[in-house]
Amino acid sequence: MYPIKVVLVDDDQDSLKILQDFMKEIPYVQVVGLGSNGEELIDEVMMKKPDLIITDIRMPKKNGLQAIKDSVSIYPNLKFIFISAFDDYAVEAFEVAAIDYLVKPVEKVRFLQALEKAKNRIECERALVEDDTAMPTMDILSIKDSTSIRFIPQEDIFFIEKIGKKCLVHTKRGLYETNQTLGNLMPRLNSDFFQGHRSYIINLRKISRISPHHETYIVSFQGYDREANISKLKISEVKEKISIVYEG
């Protein structure tokens, strides 16, 4: 098992020392960074790319909650545990999907329980990723939402649609939402997919009909009642791609 990389953040140096002492007895963790305020927390995330942050909340410059929100916007897989002398923030902490929320003074047994929960979550996600790489015959698209990662067989996808700042992945198993952009998703899709419109990526193998409609084209799919669009400027390229896909 790979070690879990941890960053500890607290403006109280005594509390930070206690956490470091707790961590010395845990073989599966590696403390890769320390911080004393929210800005340093973000810096450590950017530089060290840890698996887990254990942080106080009320700190100078930027509090721990806001620092975590900023960090998760950059690294959505980041896990975190809050430790605070106050229980006022517990509800908000769990709303942002904290692994746990500990109130000072932290008991060692309680701390180890929280760390075990984090370990289990991290190992589970690692196993899913490893299973993904171990299956070369099946292309998998991983998408992230606010709380989790989904692994979707690409052959199940009809199309991906941009709606505002989010994307909807239309599949035969259901509709999935992600904050990732089309530009982020497209490079991870196989050659069956083509972005024929600024708001749509389509699975060329799932197309049943393409119909002209004013200045665009409407795409219908086999066994699915939702439709996508293809730009008039892209229609010739789409037709070429379809012929290549089916010849292959």
Short mmCIF file of C-alpha atoms in Angstrom, two decimals:
data_model
loop_
_atom_site.label_atom_id
_atom_site.label_comp_id
_atom_site.label_asym_id
_atom_site.label_seq_id
_atom_site.Cartn_x
_atom_site.Cartn_y
_atom_site.Cartn_z
CA MET A 1 0.00 0.00 0.00
CA TYR A 2 1.24 3.48 -0.83
CA PRO A 3 1.57 5.84 2.15
CA ILE A 4 -1.16 8.42 2.63
CA LYS A 5 0.35 11.89 2.28
CA VAL A 6 -0.92 14.22 4.99
CA VAL A 7 -0.63 17.96 5.64
CA LEU A 8 -1.30 19.26 9.17
CA VAL A 9 -2.46 22.85 9.68
CA ASP A 10 -3.08 24.70 12.98
CA ASP A 11 -2.14 28.14 14.24
CA ASP A 12 -1.66 26.68 17.74
CA GLN A 13 1.83 25.18 17.77
CA ASP A 14 1.06 22.98 20.80
CA SER A 15 -1.91 21.44 18.98
CA LEU A 16 0.23 20.94 15.88
CA LYS A 17 2.88 19.15 17.97
CA ILE A 18 0.23 16.83 19.48
CA LEU A 19 -1.01 15.89 16.01
CA GLN A 20 2.54 15.20 14.86
CA ASP A 21 3.09 12.94 17.88
CA PHE A 22 -0.11 11.02 17.08
CA MET A 23 1.00 10.53 13.50
CA LYS A 24 4.38 9.05 14.45
CA GLU A 25 2.69 5.85 15.57
CA ILE A 26 0.77 5.32 12.31
CA PRO A 27 2.77 3.39 9.69
CA TYR A 28 0.56 4.09 6.68
CA VAL A 29 0.80 7.89 6.79
CA GLN A 30 3.52 10.33 5.76
CA VAL A 31 3.38 13.92 6.99
CA VAL A 32 4.55 15.91 3.97
CA GLY A 33 3.77 19.44 5.14
CA LEU A 34 2.79 21.76 7.99
CA GLY A 35 0.98 25.09 8.07
CA SER A 36 -0.27 27.67 10.55
CA ASN A 37 -3.00 29.47 8.56
CA GLY A 38 -5.38 29.03 5.63
CA GLU A 39 -3.08 30.57 3.05
CA GLU A 40 -0.28 28.21 4.02
CA LEU A 41 -2.76 25.32 3.76
CA ILE A 42 -3.46 26.22 0.12
CA ASP A 43 0.27 26.62 -0.58
CA GLU A 44 0.97 23.16 0.86
CA VAL A 45 -1.80 21.62 -1.25
CA MET A 46 -0.40 23.21 -4.40
CA MET A 47 3.17 22.13 -3.68
CA LYS A 48 2.74 18.73 -2.02
CA LYS A 49 -0.55 17.47 -3.53
CA PRO A 50 -1.47 15.53 -0.38
CA ASP A 51 -4.16 12.88 -0.03
CA LEU A 52 -5.45 14.27 3.27
CA ILE A 53 -5.56 17.61 5.09
CA ILE A 54 -6.06 17.75 8.86
CA THR A 55 -6.79 21.35 9.78
CA ASP A 56 -8.04 23.76 12.39
CA ILE A 57 -10.82 26.15 11.33
CA ARG A 58 -10.37 29.49 13.12
CA MET A 59 -6.98 30.65 11.86
CA PRO A 60 -5.46 33.95 10.69
CA LYS A 61 -5.41 35.18 7.07
CA LYS A 62 -7.99 32.62 5.89
CA ASN A 63 -10.01 30.16 7.95
CA GLY A 64 -9.71 26.42 7.40
CA LEU A 65 -13.15 25.98 5.86
CA GLN A 66 -12.57 28.55 3.15
CA ALA A 67 -9.05 27.28 2.52
CA ILE A 68 -10.41 23.76 2.04
CA LYS A 69 -13.11 24.98 -0.34
CA ASP A 70 -10.45 26.78 -2.40
CA SER A 71 -8.22 23.69 -2.40
CA VAL A 72 -10.99 21.28 -3.40
CA SER A 73 -11.85 23.50 -6.36
CA ILE A 74 -8.33 22.72 -7.63
CA TYR A 75 -8.01 19.10 -6.41
CA PRO A 76 -11.53 17.58 -6.11
CA ASN A 77 -10.17 14.27 -4.74
CA LEU A 78 -8.64 15.94 -1.69
CA LYS A 79 -9.85 14.50 1.64
CA PHE A 80 -9.95 16.50 4.86
CA ILE A 81 -10.61 16.30 8.59
CA PHE A 82 -11.43 19.39 10.63
CA ILE A 83 -10.22 19.89 14.20
CA SER A 84 -11.61 22.86 16.13
CA ALA A 85 -12.10 24.16 19.66
CA PHE A 86 -15.65 25.08 18.59
CA ASP A 87 -18.54 22.96 17.35
CA ASP A 88 -20.19 25.90 15.52
CA TYR A 89 -18.84 24.82 12.15
CA ALA A 90 -19.79 21.13 12.23
CA VAL A 91 -22.80 21.42 9.92
CA GLU A 92 -20.91 23.45 7.33
CA ALA A 93 -17.96 21.07 7.59
CA PHE A 94 -20.08 18.06 6.65
CA GLU A 95 -21.84 20.04 3.92
CA VAL A 96 -18.46 20.26 2.17
CA ALA A 97 -18.00 16.47 2.66
CA ALA A 98 -15.48 16.40 5.50
CA ILE A 99 -14.33 12.93 6.53
CA ASP A 100 -14.77 13.90 10.18
CA TYR A 101 -15.01 16.83 12.60
CA LEU A 102 -13.12 16.63 15.91
CA VAL A 103 -13.50 19.02 18.84
CA LYS A 104 -10.43 19.99 20.88
CA PRO A 105 -8.95 18.69 23.06
CA VAL A 106 -8.68 15.75 20.70
CA GLU A 107 -8.47 12.31 22.26
CA LYS A 108 -6.01 9.97 20.62
CA VAL A 109 -8.54 7.14 20.14
CA ARG A 110 -11.00 9.51 18.48
CA PHE A 111 -8.26 10.88 16.23
CA LEU A 112 -7.22 7.39 15.14
CA GLN A 113 -10.85 6.54 14.32
CA ALA A 114 -11.10 9.59 12.06
CA LEU A 115 -7.82 8.72 10.38
CA GLU A 116 -9.02 5.16 9.77
CA LYS A 117 -12.15 6.51 8.06
CA ALA A 118 -9.97 8.67 5.82
CA LYS A 119 -7.69 5.72 5.06
CA ASN A 120 -10.64 3.54 4.03
CA ARG A 121 -12.05 6.24 1.73
CA ILE A 122 -8.69 6.91 0.08
CA GLU A 123 -7.91 3.20 -0.39
CA CYS A 124 -11.33 2.60 -1.91
CA GLU A 125 -10.81 5.33 -4.52
CA ARG A 126 -7.30 4.09 -5.26
CA ALA A 127 -8.64 0.57 -5.82
CA LEU A 128 -11.21 1.88 -8.30
CA VAL A 129 -8.52 3.72 -10.23
CA GLU A 130 -6.28 0.63 -10.24
CA ASP A 131 -9.17 -1.51 -11.47
CA ASP A 132 -9.71 1.04 -14.22
CA THR A 133 -6.10 0.76 -15.42
CA ALA A 134 -6.25 -3.04 -15.18
CA MET A 135 -9.07 -3.29 -17.74
CA PRO A 136 -7.57 -2.32 -21.12
CA THR A 137 -10.51 -3.83 -23.01
CA MET A 138 -13.02 -1.38 -21.51
CA ASP A 139 -12.64 2.39 -21.81
CA ILE A 140 -13.77 4.10 -18.62
CA LEU A 141 -14.48 7.80 -18.15
CA SER A 142 -14.09 9.04 -14.59
CA ILE A 143 -16.16 12.10 -13.73
CA LYS A 144 -16.20 14.14 -10.54
CA ASP A 145 -19.13 15.69 -8.78
CA SER A 146 -19.12 17.64 -5.51
CA THR A 147 -18.76 14.57 -3.30
CA SER A 148 -17.50 11.60 -5.29
CA ILE A 149 -15.99 10.12 -8.44
CA ARG A 150 -18.01 7.99 -10.87
CA PHE A 151 -16.54 5.52 -13.33
CA ILE A 152 -18.63 5.22 -16.49
CA PRO A 153 -18.02 2.75 -19.34
CA GLN A 154 -17.60 4.93 -22.42
CA GLU A 155 -19.70 2.56 -24.51
CA ASP A 156 -22.67 3.49 -22.27
CA ILE A 157 -22.42 7.20 -23.12
CA PHE A 158 -24.71 8.71 -25.78
CA PHE A 159 -23.46 12.29 -25.50
CA ILE A 160 -22.13 14.91 -23.08
CA GLU A 161 -23.90 18.24 -22.88
CA LYS A 162 -22.66 21.57 -21.51
CA ILE A 163 -25.29 23.34 -19.39
CA GLY A 164 -24.06 26.60 -17.87
CA LYS A 165 -20.91 25.85 -15.87
CA LYS A 166 -21.67 22.12 -15.62
CA CYS A 167 -21.78 19.15 -17.94
CA LEU A 168 -24.39 16.40 -18.14
CA VAL A 169 -23.27 12.93 -19.19
CA HIS A 170 -26.16 11.14 -20.91
CA THR A 171 -25.85 7.35 -20.55
CA LYS A 172 -28.08 4.28 -20.83
CA ARG A 173 -27.77 3.91 -17.04
CA GLY A 174 -28.84 7.45 -16.23
CA LEU A 175 -27.86 11.10 -16.31
CA TYR A 176 -24.75 12.25 -14.42
CA GLU A 177 -23.65 15.79 -13.57
CA THR A 178 -20.08 17.05 -13.24
CA ASN A 179 -18.32 20.38 -12.79
CA GLN A 180 -15.66 19.30 -15.28
CA THR A 181 -15.66 21.05 -18.65
CA LEU A 182 -15.97 19.61 -22.16
CA GLY A 183 -12.36 20.64 -22.69
CA ASN A 184 -11.33 18.52 -19.72
CA LEU A 185 -13.45 15.50 -20.68
CA MET A 186 -12.79 15.30 -24.43
CA PRO A 187 -9.08 14.29 -24.26
CA ARG A 188 -10.01 11.33 -22.03
CA LEU A 189 -12.59 9.88 -24.42
CA ASN A 190 -11.79 7.31 -27.10
CA SER A 191 -11.97 7.81 -30.87
CA ASP A 192 -15.71 7.07 -30.98
CA PHE A 193 -16.37 10.55 -29.59
CA PHE A 194 -16.36 13.87 -31.41
CA GLN A 195 -17.10 17.43 -30.33
CA GLY A 196 -19.31 18.62 -33.16
CA HIS A 197 -20.68 21.63 -31.29
CA ARG A 198 -19.38 23.96 -28.59
CA SER A 199 -21.95 22.48 -26.17
CA TYR A 200 -21.92 18.79 -27.17
CA ILE A 201 -19.62 15.80 -27.40
CA ILE A 202 -21.33 12.90 -29.17
CA ASN A 203 -20.69 9.16 -29.36
CA LEU A 204 -20.58 8.51 -33.11
CA ARG A 205 -21.45 4.84 -32.66
CA LYS A 206 -24.75 5.70 -30.93
CA ILE A 207 -26.15 7.98 -33.66
CA SER A 208 -29.35 6.81 -35.36
CA ARG A 209 -30.20 9.95 -37.38
CA ILE A 210 -28.85 13.41 -38.23
CA SER A 211 -31.44 15.96 -39.38
CA PRO A 212 -30.94 19.56 -40.57
CA HIS A 213 -32.65 22.18 -38.43
CA HIS A 214 -32.16 25.87 -39.33
CA GLU A 215 -28.46 26.70 -38.80
CA THR A 216 -27.60 23.46 -37.03
CA TYR A 217 -28.19 19.71 -37.16
CA ILE A 218 -30.17 17.60 -34.69
CA VAL A 219 -28.68 14.26 -33.64
CA SER A 220 -30.92 11.37 -32.53
CA PHE A 221 -29.56 8.31 -30.76
CA GLN A 222 -30.33 4.59 -30.74
CA GLY A 223 -32.58 3.76 -27.78
CA TYR A 224 -32.46 7.24 -26.23
CA ASP A 225 -35.06 10.00 -26.48
CA ARG A 226 -32.81 13.00 -25.79
CA GLU A 227 -31.12 14.81 -28.69
CA ALA A 228 -27.87 16.71 -29.27
CA ASN A 229 -26.71 19.31 -31.78
CA ILE A 230 -24.00 19.40 -34.43
CA SER A 231 -22.77 22.71 -35.79
CA LYS A 232 -23.33 23.34 -39.49
CA LEU A 233 -19.60 24.01 -39.81
CA LYS A 234 -18.77 20.58 -38.36
CA ILE A 235 -21.21 18.37 -40.29
CA SER A 236 -18.76 17.35 -43.03
CA GLU A 237 -16.13 16.42 -40.47
CA VAL A 238 -18.71 14.42 -38.47
CA LYS A 239 -19.65 12.41 -41.56
CA GLU A 240 -15.97 11.63 -42.21
CA LYS A 241 -15.46 10.58 -38.59
CA ILE A 242 -18.52 8.30 -38.69
CA SER A 243 -17.20 6.50 -41.76
CA ILE A 244 -13.80 6.02 -40.10
CA VAL A 245 -15.38 4.70 -36.89
CA TYR A 246 -17.46 2.10 -38.69
CA GLU A 247 -14.67 1.08 -41.05
CA GLY A 248 -12.51 0.48 -37.96
#
